[in-house]
Each structure stands twice: as structure tokens, then as C-alpha cells.
């Protein structure tokens, strides 16, 4: 009995010692992602970008002489779970946290990271994320919703549209995007001649699209996000022989639509944060394609830049001390990542949302793929 | 006028999908008295099965429909065997099988979510995507195919119930289980077949509907709600009531969205309003039960 107890104690000591050794040789970065909830469809590709960045950095000497260790937690895109997962990651000794589900989940996780002043970054685009809490170490890396909409409006202005249709679905995000589309359209002097909602669970969008056709708009703004309802929209558009230009939100940059609405999206204009004209994008495409055997879209690049921004700050801080990392993040200036239009760069000098105002682009769908950039910036 | 006729073709196709789900409810409800809210999940699983069969298995879409129906028939039979039958044989209350099937609904949904890496998949229809005109009537290939396939299925079921001894035994069980058992009808077999048949029909509905949109886990709940509403509207006593209820519901939805002077988002309320109205005013549905022969 005594011998057995000794063996257990020895095994525990070895386990503790080896665990400490591992902890000392790595820098832990926490990731709160959605692997089981309704944000999974974009969170998973973003996570693949975070993993790729970690692998790439580790293969090139690591960070401060140590390997990066990703500690990944699934919040199922549930805000309350996100907050508790943030605490779990902090308890596990992470240096910083990346939030990769929805804006509401990131918002809740901030309630936890603010207490310990843990560096916290996200690519989520809600404009209010850095406004609700005075969390001096929370930074937004992705393009804000307002930047995306202003960019699309700038493109619409260039096209001189005067009468447009606005179509969305009944998802919360779809409704918000439609609301902002409408506000910005009216501000731009464009008349919304018809507004239609394709509710989740619809079997056809023919009634809505017949109304759109009857209103004779010059272009159709599509603010929806639900995949199935998006396919119904495109099917009805083609079935009714409509020819108007469709302008979509950043959600159309998610490649799953190309699969489910295959061949139906030709010529659609959509917002993206990914400019294939940039050398950084070309380098990223090379690395990603080598790793995964397929070409990436913008989503993995969000994850790649999330970790990229953190790592450059930790390098400049020369330490994993949270206060120093926060200061280094705040001092980030003219950092060029994979995302953002050619000639623009990230900077947190004017606030905690660092994506360049002129960094979003408008691209067209061509040959059932994300095609060329046809417009850049908000002017 | 052309708009209206094209809309009616589309609405009839939607109504056929609702009618098939209502039939799946009916096939379980009549002989067992159990309302199976997992019918929507069966439709969704059928769509996933068809996707796997046609994408990985390389089977043409037209053959993927019966193949998916067969897969779901086995799942339906297993569901009855593993969850409903033990409860019935142990004398559990009337509510127990309904709750057990609600539990299965959650299990089905999560298994599908965890088994597939992507959230949406495309499913091709047998004739692809295109528009066809028959005189004044116009619609997509898939819409016309859904209508044709549904009519064939309903005629098949009507003939089965009206013209075959097996069909009559189902009806006998529906009228009085105890008397049917005393007459020598195998209740176990009838119940098992009703679950297998219902799952196959629900799967067919899911496979027919998916080429209009996509295959995704979230398609199940609206189908379950719309199918159940169609059942209540058409009447729970007649096979043809399921189809009638589906078509009435789809016409109400689409005509409201197209012509009612309300924001299109509010048209979402058509289904619950119609369901509540029928429950209050015409609880037996449009078609009344036939006199027992």
C-alpha cells in the first residue's frame, strides 16, 4: 500500500515537473472560437488561419525564442459561455486572447479580460465593440461594419444609382445590415423603392422578387446572411430574368455561398477585406495553399492577421508581461498585414479599432469565384 | 396574370413539400396516436443522406431520392424499435413516446451537426436549374418535378390504404387498436411499418425541397412546423387532407407575401395565425373523417 502511494506521488511529481517545463518553453495564446454554434461556418476558416500563423511563426524561430502554443476553447457562440471560457484561458496562463465567434460573444468575453487587463483582440466588425467598455487592452483588427458599408456606398455612388431595392432575411445580423444599408443609402440621396424580407424557412423567394421586379430598381442591395434563403433569392432572381446589379455585404465574401448558389452569383459585387493585388496576400495564398492544398479566401486571413498583430506587439514589448504587451499593441502603427487594401496599414494611434478606414474593397464574383477588385476605399 | 400563375406553380410545389411532411406526421399519428415532431429532422436527414449518396456515392439525383428514403426508412424503423416500442410495451403513458421522440429530435440534430464539417451543402435536382413554360404556367424544373412526384406518392398511398388488405389493416388499427389486435392484425408490424414509411416520406420531402435552397441542419424546424400546420389545416383523418392542408398553407403564405399590403417580414405570421384559426374554428380540419366501413 505504502509502495503504491509512493509510486503515485512520484508519478505526480514527474507530471508536475514536465508540465512546468512545457509551460516555460511556450507562449500560450488563447483562442475563443465557435466550433458547434451558428458562427461555426466562418469561425472554422478563421481558426485555420490562426493555426497557420502559429505554425509559420514557430517554424521561423518562434516568439521571443519560444514556441507559440494555441489554447483553444469553444464557446458555441454563446456570449455567457464566452465570458467563462475567457476566465478558463486566463487561469490556464495565456498571454493574450483572440475572440473568434460573434461580436456579442466578444463583448461578453471583454467583461472577463478587462478585470485582469489581459490583451484581447478580435476581427469582429461591430462598431460598438470598443465603445461599450473602457477596456484599454481590447483591440479590434477586422474592418468595422461602418467602413464596409461606406465602401459599398462609395461604389454605388460611382455607379450613380438613384433607385434601389433592399432585400434581407429575418436574422438579427441581416436586419442590422439592412438597417444600416438603408440609413447610408438615404444619406447618399438614393431612394429605396422596395424593401423585402426572405424569412428563414421560406420555400421560395418568388413573391418577394416579383415585388422587386415590379418596383423597377436600378440595383439590388442584398443584406441577408442566411445561406438557404440566399440561394432562394438568387434562384428567384434568375427565374424572373432580373438583370440588375446585386450589391452584397461582407457576408458574401464567405465562400460557402459560392458552393450552395453555384453559378448563380456571377457579377455580384461584394465587400471584402482582402485585396489580391497586395504582395502580402500573394505570399499568404502561397503558404496557405502549400499547407491545405487549396486556395484561401479572406476568412483564414482574418485569423492570420489576428495572431500577426499580437505577435508583432509581443516582439516589440520584448516580454509577455501583460502591461507591456498592451502598451505595444496600443503603439502599433503602419503595420501591414494580409488584410486591408493595397497601400493601407493597421494603426491603433487614433483608437482601439485599427483597421484602415480606406482598407475595404469591392470585388465581383467571376467564374463562380471571388474575382477582381473593382473599387477600394470610402471616397 | 403571368406573375400570379408563376407564383401559384411555386406555391403548389411548396405546398406539396408541406403535404409530404404532413403525411409523415399522419402515418405515425393514425395507428399509434403519437405526434412525431421529429418529422422535420427526418426530412433534413434525408436531404443529407441524398447529398452523401449523390456526392460521395456518385449516384444520379433521381436515384438518390429512393436511396435516401430507404436509409431513412431504416432509421425510422430503428427509432420505433429502440425508443417507442419499449415504452409502449412497458405500459408508459401516452405522452412518453412523444417526449422520447422529442429527445430523438435533439439527438438527430446534434449527430448531423457534428458529422458534417460544413454547415450547408448544395443538392442538385434531377433536371438541374432552369425555367419551363406550359402555356400560361411557368416555373422551375424542380417545382414541376416536386408537384409530379408528390401527386404520384399521394396516389400510391391512397391506393395502398383504399385497395390493399395491408392498407385496410392500418386503417383498422387507427380506428381501434384493441379490436384490430383481436382480429389478428400484427400491431408491432403495423407500428414499425408506419414509422419506417413516415421517415421515408419525410426524407423524400427533404430531398425534393433541398435543390430549391440548400441542405442544412436548420431546415428541419420550419419543415416540422409547416408540416404540422398543414396536417391540422387539412384534417388529421385523411391522407388527401395532408396534401390539401399543405397547399392551402403555401398559397396563404405566398399570396400574402406577394399581395398583402404589409411588410414582407410580417408574412412570417401566416402559418401560426392559420394554425390557431383552424384549431379554434375548424379543429378537425378541412376534410372530415370518413365513416368507418
XYZ file of C-alpha atoms in Angstrom:
672
model
C 0.000 0.000 0.000
C 2.816 2.324 1.069
C 4.793 1.439 -2.060
C 1.749 2.206 -4.245
C 1.351 5.626 -2.597
C 4.986 6.407 -3.210
C 4.662 5.468 -6.863
C 1.619 7.713 -7.273
C 3.432 10.605 -5.586
C 6.469 10.100 -7.808
C 4.289 9.987 -10.937
C 2.506 13.158 -9.861
C 5.841 14.907 -9.263
C 7.114 13.887 -12.696
C 3.860 15.055 -14.313
C 4.038 18.384 -12.478
C 7.677 18.914 -13.357
C 7.211 18.028 -17.033
C 4.077 20.232 -17.194
C 6.057 23.159 -15.795
C 8.793 22.537 -18.294
C 6.291 22.668 -21.169
C 4.690 25.821 -19.780
C 8.058 27.530 -19.609
C 9.047 26.650 -23.143
C 5.940 28.032 -24.838
C 3.975 31.251 -25.007
C 0.307 30.459 -24.654
C -2.202 32.363 -26.755
C -5.867 31.698 -26.015
C -8.470 31.423 -28.759
C -12.207 31.512 -28.060
C -13.868 30.132 -31.151
C -17.177 28.665 -32.265
C -16.920 25.019 -33.230
C -20.510 23.967 -32.525
C -22.763 27.031 -32.824
C -24.213 29.193 -35.551
C -20.995 31.158 -36.148
C -19.058 27.977 -36.911
C -19.287 28.484 -40.671
C -16.948 31.464 -40.539
C -15.161 30.740 -37.245
C -13.652 27.494 -38.522
C -11.892 29.017 -41.568
C -10.648 31.890 -39.381
C -9.277 29.345 -36.884
C -7.404 27.631 -39.712
C -5.698 30.990 -40.367
C -4.737 31.368 -36.688
C -3.272 27.847 -36.663
C -1.365 28.538 -39.867
C 0.097 31.752 -38.463
C 1.225 29.919 -35.307
C 2.810 27.154 -37.352
C 4.536 29.655 -39.623
C 5.896 31.709 -36.705
C 7.075 28.593 -34.842
C 8.818 27.307 -37.955
C 10.648 30.628 -38.253
C 12.171 30.732 -34.790
C 9.062 31.260 -32.688
C 8.328 34.237 -30.489
C 10.923 35.587 -28.031
C 12.771 32.305 -28.538
C 9.769 30.196 -27.550
C 7.117 28.296 -29.446
C 3.578 29.639 -29.610
C 1.048 27.270 -28.061
C -2.569 27.868 -29.010
C -5.081 27.050 -26.271
C -8.436 26.744 -27.997
C -11.842 26.923 -26.307
C -15.253 26.508 -27.945
C -17.980 28.937 -26.833
C -20.618 27.712 -29.315
C -21.147 31.435 -29.996
C -22.933 31.780 -26.654
C -21.962 35.103 -25.030
C -22.215 33.852 -21.419
C -20.088 30.810 -22.258
C -17.594 33.089 -23.986
C -17.050 35.021 -20.750
C -16.414 31.846 -18.733
C -14.103 30.483 -21.429
C -12.074 33.697 -21.220
C -11.651 33.081 -17.494
C -10.627 29.478 -18.148
C -7.974 30.664 -20.602
C -6.661 33.284 -18.178
C -6.442 30.609 -15.462
C -4.509 28.448 -17.944
C -1.899 31.195 -18.179
C -2.461 32.631 -21.641
C -0.646 35.842 -22.513
C -3.458 37.117 -24.728
C -6.844 36.073 -26.089
C -8.245 36.115 -29.615
C -12.065 36.137 -29.860
C -13.347 34.293 -32.909
C -17.117 33.885 -32.750
C -19.623 36.750 -32.945
C -19.408 40.372 -31.805
C -21.822 39.715 -28.933
C -19.637 36.876 -27.658
C -16.523 39.061 -27.928
C -18.358 41.756 -25.998
C -19.093 39.368 -23.134
C -15.557 37.964 -23.096
C -14.321 41.535 -22.635
C -16.115 41.638 -19.284
C -13.651 38.979 -18.133
C -10.452 40.153 -19.804
C -10.948 43.734 -18.564
C -10.614 42.569 -14.948
C -7.133 41.124 -15.465
C -6.210 43.569 -18.242
C -5.465 40.604 -20.473
C -4.586 41.634 -24.032
C -7.641 40.759 -26.105
C -8.067 41.073 -29.870
C -10.800 40.247 -32.347
C -11.586 40.668 -36.013
C -15.330 41.140 -35.274
C -16.683 44.180 -37.069
C -19.333 45.668 -34.773
C -18.707 49.397 -34.397
C -19.733 49.396 -30.737
C -17.234 46.761 -29.544
C -14.654 49.275 -28.366
C -17.213 51.797 -27.143
C -19.240 49.936 -24.518
C -16.349 49.157 -22.155
C -13.255 51.199 -21.398
C -11.064 48.149 -21.833
C -7.710 49.703 -22.647
C -6.267 46.378 -23.813
C -9.043 45.270 -26.185
C -8.273 45.864 -29.858
C -10.327 45.365 -32.995
C -8.405 44.142 -36.032
C -11.098 43.488 -38.629
C -12.894 46.117 -40.717
C -15.702 47.871 -38.856
C -19.221 47.445 -40.208
C -19.414 51.187 -40.917
C -16.218 51.050 -43.024
C -17.634 48.165 -45.048
C -20.946 49.902 -45.686
C -19.288 53.242 -46.540
C -17.084 51.435 -49.047
C -20.086 49.788 -50.719
C -21.940 53.114 -50.779
C -18.933 54.763 -52.352
C -19.055 52.131 -55.098
C -22.811 52.688 -55.533
C -22.253 56.442 -55.805
C -19.684 55.847 -58.524
C -22.335 53.847 -60.377
C -24.816 56.722 -59.922
C -27.731 54.571 -58.729
C -30.826 56.589 -57.820
C -33.458 53.901 -57.153
C -32.544 50.637 -55.449
C -34.210 47.624 -53.854
C -33.199 46.342 -50.426
C -33.536 42.627 -49.686
C -32.586 40.849 -46.479
C -33.600 37.921 -44.275
C -35.020 37.889 -40.758
C -31.769 37.016 -38.970
C -30.615 39.575 -36.398
C -27.455 40.389 -38.355
C -29.342 40.537 -41.662
C -31.768 43.045 -40.148
C -28.955 45.183 -38.732
C -27.080 45.246 -42.035
C -30.295 46.172 -43.879
C -30.959 48.962 -41.389
C -27.506 50.452 -41.912
C -27.692 49.978 -45.684
C -30.914 51.971 -45.675
C -29.533 54.757 -43.467
C -26.448 55.167 -45.656
C -28.430 54.899 -48.901
C -30.807 57.655 -47.836
C -27.838 59.788 -46.698
C -26.339 59.291 -50.143
C -29.537 60.527 -51.776
C -30.500 57.096 -53.118
C -34.193 56.125 -52.964
C -35.063 52.672 -51.607
C -38.060 51.852 -53.805
C -38.821 48.455 -52.305
C -37.763 46.543 -49.178
C -38.245 42.796 -48.910
C -37.516 40.168 -46.249
C -36.998 36.496 -47.056
C -37.721 34.804 -43.715
C -35.820 31.736 -42.514
C -37.656 28.583 -43.531
C -39.080 30.069 -46.739
C -39.565 27.652 -49.600
C -39.315 30.294 -52.316
C -38.366 33.947 -52.727
C -40.535 34.346 -55.798
C -43.199 36.583 -54.138
C -40.554 38.977 -52.805
C -38.594 39.077 -56.052
C -41.735 39.658 -58.121
C -42.299 42.756 -55.975
C -38.704 43.807 -56.552
C -39.130 43.388 -60.306
C -42.358 45.396 -60.235
C -40.603 48.314 -58.471
C -38.025 48.556 -61.307
C -34.929 49.363 -59.232
C -31.563 50.118 -60.849
C -29.724 47.855 -58.418
C -30.487 45.409 -55.611
C -28.765 45.616 -52.225
C -28.650 42.194 -50.572
C -28.149 42.418 -46.795
C -29.083 38.857 -45.852
C -26.760 36.297 -44.321
C -28.774 33.053 -44.218
C -27.386 30.607 -46.742
C -30.539 28.775 -47.768
C -32.547 31.968 -48.119
C -29.688 33.494 -50.125
C -29.956 30.621 -52.613
C -33.724 31.186 -52.849
C -33.019 34.855 -53.595
C -30.578 34.065 -56.398
C -32.808 31.343 -57.873
C -35.811 33.681 -57.962
C -33.631 36.478 -59.419
C -32.637 34.247 -62.333
C -36.055 32.614 -62.710
C -37.645 36.053 -63.124
C -34.993 37.157 -65.591
C -33.771 40.080 -63.487
C -30.619 41.824 -64.732
C -29.970 44.494 -62.107
C -26.597 44.662 -60.388
C -26.632 42.939 -56.990
C -24.529 44.520 -54.242
C -23.883 42.386 -51.180
C -22.424 42.853 -47.742
C -19.146 41.379 -46.483
C -21.082 38.164 -45.783
C -20.920 37.334 -49.466
C -17.147 37.032 -49.074
C -17.832 33.767 -47.219
C -17.085 31.101 -49.830
C -19.856 28.703 -48.785
C -22.300 30.818 -50.833
C -20.293 30.006 -53.959
C -20.916 26.333 -53.273
C -24.618 26.481 -52.401
C -25.514 29.094 -55.030
C -23.084 27.734 -57.592
C -23.265 29.574 -60.902
C -25.993 31.929 -59.665
C -23.816 34.770 -58.367
C -21.961 35.842 -61.483
C -21.293 39.598 -61.478
C -22.399 40.162 -57.864
C -20.452 42.951 -56.129
C -19.486 42.326 -52.522
C -17.355 43.865 -49.800
C -14.107 42.195 -48.866
C -11.133 42.950 -46.658
C -8.812 41.001 -48.895
C -7.005 42.624 -51.790
C -5.336 40.079 -54.081
C -3.222 42.868 -55.610
C -1.135 43.011 -52.398
C 2.170 41.087 -52.205
C 1.256 40.074 -48.630
C -1.893 38.406 -49.944
C 0.046 36.582 -52.652
C 2.539 35.338 -50.034
C -0.340 34.234 -47.799
C -2.008 32.387 -50.688
C 1.265 30.523 -51.302
C 1.690 29.495 -47.646
C -1.960 28.531 -47.214
C -2.132 26.567 -50.461
C 1.007 24.653 -49.516
C -0.490 23.769 -46.133
C -4.064 22.968 -47.157
C -3.789 22.102 -50.828
C -6.413 24.686 -51.758
C -6.568 28.428 -52.315
C -7.727 30.521 -49.326
C -10.407 33.175 -49.256
C -10.389 36.148 -46.906
C -11.611 34.335 -43.782
C -8.379 32.484 -42.906
C -6.551 35.779 -43.441
C -8.574 37.321 -40.596
C -7.141 34.680 -38.253
C -3.664 35.064 -39.726
C -3.709 38.809 -39.007
C -5.265 38.342 -35.534
C -2.201 36.415 -34.429
C 0.098 38.558 -36.575
C -0.896 41.757 -34.793
C -0.479 40.117 -31.382
C 2.900 38.638 -32.212
C 4.397 41.882 -33.557
C 3.286 43.609 -30.345
C 4.763 40.915 -28.074
C 8.026 41.095 -30.064
C 8.195 44.861 -29.661
C 7.309 44.555 -25.971
C 10.163 42.055 -25.647
C 8.182 40.378 -22.912
C 4.928 38.573 -22.187
C 4.141 40.969 -19.373
C 0.513 41.963 -19.980
C 1.006 45.678 -19.310
C 3.936 45.830 -21.707
C 2.062 43.867 -24.388
C -0.921 46.217 -24.042
C 1.320 49.238 -24.478
C 2.957 47.660 -27.527
C -0.444 46.863 -29.054
C -1.554 50.440 -28.500
C 1.642 51.653 -30.195
C 1.019 49.529 -33.316
C 1.429 51.872 -36.254
C 1.638 51.297 -40.016
C 1.649 47.521 -39.594
C 0.884 45.818 -42.909
C -0.936 42.540 -42.643
C -2.631 40.256 -45.146
C -5.966 42.058 -44.840
C -6.755 45.616 -45.970
C -6.433 47.255 -49.362
C -3.118 47.781 -51.085
C -1.304 50.836 -49.709
C -3.112 50.847 -46.329
C -1.960 49.666 -42.907
C -3.153 48.985 -39.364
C -2.764 51.587 -36.671
C -4.150 51.980 -33.153
C -2.979 55.570 -32.845
C -6.488 57.002 -33.155
C -8.408 54.345 -31.277
C -8.689 50.672 -30.482
C -10.190 49.803 -33.881
C -7.092 49.576 -36.044
C -8.342 48.543 -39.458
C -7.658 51.288 -42.006
C -10.734 53.355 -42.961
C -9.767 53.062 -46.626
C -8.912 49.371 -46.298
C -12.078 47.656 -47.541
C -12.546 46.761 -51.204
C -15.413 45.880 -53.533
C -14.920 42.730 -55.607
C -17.008 40.974 -58.214
C -17.925 37.311 -58.437
C -16.359 35.956 -61.605
C -16.448 32.349 -62.858
C -18.087 31.331 -59.579
C -15.089 32.645 -57.659
C -14.116 35.818 -55.834
C -12.947 37.944 -58.728
C -11.159 41.237 -59.242
C -11.181 44.313 -57.018
C -13.298 46.965 -58.754
C -13.342 49.601 -56.049
C -11.321 50.479 -52.998
C -11.928 52.789 -50.037
C -14.759 55.073 -48.994
C -14.084 58.065 -51.272
C -51.657 37.409 -64.528
C -48.367 35.772 -65.590
C -46.891 36.676 -62.203
C -49.845 35.117 -60.384
C -49.684 31.874 -62.351
C -45.935 31.550 -61.850
C -46.449 32.190 -58.159
C -49.143 29.524 -57.988
C -46.807 26.941 -59.516
C -44.136 27.777 -56.942
C -46.684 27.783 -54.093
C -48.099 24.435 -55.235
C -44.591 22.956 -55.102
C -44.085 24.370 -51.590
C -47.495 23.025 -50.610
C -46.509 19.588 -51.880
C -43.431 19.619 -49.617
C -45.593 20.626 -46.633
C -48.116 17.968 -47.625
C -45.469 15.247 -47.633
C -44.288 16.246 -44.150
C -47.934 16.292 -43.017
C -48.300 12.782 -44.444
C -45.246 11.701 -42.437
C -46.944 13.011 -39.281
C -50.180 11.298 -40.273
C -48.616 7.890 -40.929
C -47.356 7.744 -37.340
C -50.281 9.541 -35.738
C -53.106 7.430 -37.157
C -52.091 3.956 -35.976
C -50.252 4.998 -32.795
C -51.768 8.274 -31.621
C -48.220 9.671 -31.347
C -47.364 13.132 -32.743
C -43.829 12.839 -34.028
C -42.217 16.274 -34.106
C -39.001 14.651 -35.340
C -40.574 14.508 -38.829
C -38.705 17.706 -39.747
C -35.424 16.119 -38.623
C -36.152 13.085 -40.791
C -36.633 15.410 -43.766
C -33.322 17.125 -43.017
C -31.524 13.797 -42.548
C -33.000 12.575 -45.814
C -31.547 15.615 -47.574
C -28.119 14.950 -46.024
C -28.370 11.266 -46.996
C -29.177 12.243 -50.594
C -26.235 14.646 -50.616
C -23.836 11.943 -49.401
C -25.269 9.364 -51.785
C -25.099 11.629 -54.832
C -21.876 13.452 -53.961
C -19.734 10.701 -52.454
C -21.597 7.745 -53.928
C -21.876 9.287 -57.381
C -25.498 8.209 -57.795
C -27.613 10.412 -60.117
C -30.004 12.749 -58.232
C -33.073 10.845 -59.422
C -31.759 7.641 -57.802
C -30.595 9.472 -54.681
C -34.265 10.118 -53.796
C -35.325 6.466 -53.282
C -31.907 5.639 -51.800
C -32.240 8.393 -49.179
C -35.833 7.295 -48.486
C -34.576 3.753 -47.869
C -31.860 4.945 -45.483
C -34.404 6.964 -43.524
C -36.911 4.088 -43.537
C -34.292 2.054 -41.682
C -33.667 4.935 -39.259
C -37.426 5.329 -38.730
C -37.822 1.622 -38.059
C -34.859 1.645 -35.623
C -36.324 4.675 -33.849
C -39.591 2.847 -33.285
C -37.834 -0.333 -32.203
C -35.406 1.317 -29.788
C -37.443 4.143 -28.285
C -41.186 3.860 -28.844
C -41.806 0.109 -28.654
C -40.126 -0.431 -25.238
C -42.193 2.401 -23.781
C -45.464 1.100 -25.201
C -44.741 -2.481 -24.077
C -43.945 -1.306 -20.552
C -47.281 0.496 -20.396
C -45.811 4.010 -20.315
C -48.245 6.924 -20.510
C -49.466 8.371 -23.804
C -47.067 11.301 -23.516
C -43.949 9.151 -23.052
C -43.384 8.232 -26.733
C -43.916 11.864 -27.766
C -41.263 13.001 -25.274
C -38.934 10.186 -26.316
C -39.240 11.296 -29.937
C -38.538 14.895 -28.905
C -35.358 13.556 -27.323
C -34.524 11.757 -30.551
C -35.087 15.038 -32.415
C -32.260 16.635 -30.418
C -30.004 13.607 -30.919
C -30.613 13.527 -34.689
C -29.860 17.237 -34.973
C -26.631 17.130 -32.989
C -25.377 13.992 -34.728
C -25.815 15.690 -38.106
C -24.136 18.895 -36.907
C -21.161 17.003 -35.535
C -20.870 14.638 -38.506
C -20.563 17.265 -41.227
C -17.768 19.796 -41.351
C -19.647 22.402 -43.396
C -22.959 23.960 -42.478
C -24.546 23.974 -45.939
C -24.350 21.701 -48.932
C -25.785 22.032 -52.424
C -28.049 19.292 -53.762
C -28.822 19.070 -57.464
C -32.324 18.288 -58.647
C -32.797 15.558 -61.266
C -33.288 18.138 -64.027
C -30.948 20.876 -62.805
C -31.920 24.529 -62.545
C -33.997 26.133 -65.267
C -37.359 27.637 -66.134
C -40.011 25.937 -68.201
C -43.347 27.140 -69.568
C -46.524 25.154 -70.208
C -48.828 27.661 -71.869
C -49.592 30.266 -69.241
C -47.977 28.216 -66.489
C -44.311 28.801 -65.814
C -41.970 27.596 -63.128
C -38.654 25.986 -62.384
C -37.912 22.388 -63.411
C -37.692 21.446 -59.746
C -41.092 22.969 -58.927
C -42.789 20.912 -61.628
C -40.850 17.819 -60.569
C -41.911 18.267 -56.919
C -45.576 18.541 -57.948
C -45.398 15.464 -60.193
C -43.536 13.329 -57.639
C -45.885 14.342 -54.825
C -49.017 13.529 -56.816
C -47.557 10.097 -57.615
C -46.731 9.465 -53.943
C -50.173 10.514 -52.723
C -51.930 8.387 -55.363
C -49.743 5.464 -54.258
C -50.658 5.922 -50.616
C -54.320 6.435 -51.393
C -54.380 3.176 -53.370
C -52.479 1.410 -50.589
C -54.959 2.452 -47.909
C -58.072 2.022 -50.027
C -57.310 -1.011 -52.158
C -54.981 -3.323 -50.234
C -55.526 -5.601 -47.246
C -52.360 -4.203 -45.636
C -53.680 -0.680 -46.028
C -57.000 -1.662 -44.540
C -55.212 -3.195 -41.555
C -53.534 0.194 -40.949
C -56.947 1.846 -41.032
C -58.354 -0.779 -38.666
C -55.552 -0.099 -36.176
C -56.210 3.632 -36.491
C -59.892 3.138 -35.687
C -59.448 0.754 -32.761
C -56.081 -0.800 -31.823
C -57.517 -3.334 -29.381
C -60.218 -4.581 -31.779
C -57.650 -4.743 -34.597
C -55.361 -6.867 -32.426
C -58.243 -9.192 -31.574
C -58.873 -9.574 -35.292
C -55.319 -10.876 -35.674
C -53.622 -7.774 -37.038
C -49.967 -7.622 -36.027
C -49.781 -4.314 -34.146
C -45.984 -4.431 -33.872
C -45.623 -4.796 -37.618
C -48.133 -2.038 -38.368
C -46.403 0.360 -35.950
C -42.929 -0.451 -37.251
C -44.031 -0.003 -40.856
C -45.762 3.271 -40.044
C -42.518 4.690 -38.595
C -40.427 3.366 -41.487
C -42.901 4.721 -44.057
C -43.196 8.090 -42.324
C -39.415 8.515 -42.206
C -39.140 7.593 -45.891
C -41.829 10.116 -46.859
C -40.288 12.856 -44.729
C -36.909 12.109 -46.314
C -38.458 12.382 -49.770
C -39.862 15.795 -48.828
C -36.425 16.940 -47.679
C -34.718 15.679 -50.835
C -37.313 17.276 -53.107
C -37.112 20.599 -51.293
C -33.310 20.915 -50.982
C -32.424 21.706 -54.616
C -34.517 24.889 -54.292
C -32.252 26.069 -51.463
C -29.532 24.001 -49.844
C -29.051 21.112 -47.442
C -28.561 22.366 -43.903
C -29.409 21.285 -40.379
C -31.582 24.334 -39.742
C -34.042 23.341 -42.474
C -35.698 20.878 -40.082
C -37.588 23.164 -37.705
C -39.521 25.197 -40.315
C -40.444 21.956 -42.099
C -41.678 20.415 -38.831
C -43.815 23.488 -38.068
C -45.184 23.904 -41.580
C -45.889 20.183 -41.967
C -47.718 20.043 -38.640
C -49.742 23.140 -39.556
C -50.643 21.570 -42.897
C -51.831 18.461 -41.058
C -54.101 20.477 -38.775
C -55.450 22.548 -41.681
C -56.168 19.573 -43.933
C -57.514 17.337 -41.187
C -55.822 14.542 -39.306
C -58.091 11.789 -40.574
C -57.483 11.625 -44.305
C -54.410 11.072 -46.452
C -55.591 13.615 -49.021
C -56.149 16.118 -46.198
C -52.376 16.313 -45.687
C -51.825 17.454 -49.271
C -54.787 19.822 -49.228
C -53.582 21.374 -45.964
C -50.106 21.836 -47.399
C -51.339 23.575 -50.497
C -53.731 25.847 -48.584
C -50.903 26.846 -46.255
C -48.400 27.517 -49.052
C -50.923 29.557 -51.057
C -51.740 31.624 -47.965
C -48.036 32.259 -47.297
C -47.020 33.186 -50.838
C -50.102 35.205 -51.753
C -49.773 37.189 -48.513
C -46.095 37.890 -49.233
C -46.881 38.973 -52.769
C -50.143 40.887 -52.466
C -50.922 41.790 -48.824
C -50.150 45.444 -48.039
C -47.905 44.548 -45.108
C -44.116 44.405 -44.743
C -42.933 41.071 -46.122
C -41.310 40.177 -42.797
C -44.731 40.160 -41.122
C -45.938 37.485 -43.542
C -43.993 35.090 -41.325
C -47.062 35.163 -39.083
C -49.297 33.500 -41.683
C -48.523 29.938 -40.565
C -49.168 30.413 -36.818
C -52.236 32.578 -37.465
C -53.711 29.961 -39.790
C -52.863 27.144 -37.370
C -54.524 28.892 -34.422
C -57.544 29.873 -36.527
C -58.126 26.298 -37.636
C -57.670 24.946 -34.122
C -60.292 27.416 -32.886
C -62.781 27.377 -35.753
C -62.310 24.083 -37.584
C -60.417 21.762 -35.222
C -60.997 18.704 -37.420
C -59.516 20.438 -40.444
C -60.965 20.916 -43.907
C -61.623 17.241 -44.628
C -63.744 15.329 -42.153
C -63.121 11.699 -41.237
C -64.762 9.087 -43.438
C -67.412 6.834 -41.900
C -65.892 3.557 -40.711
C -66.903 0.703 -43.007
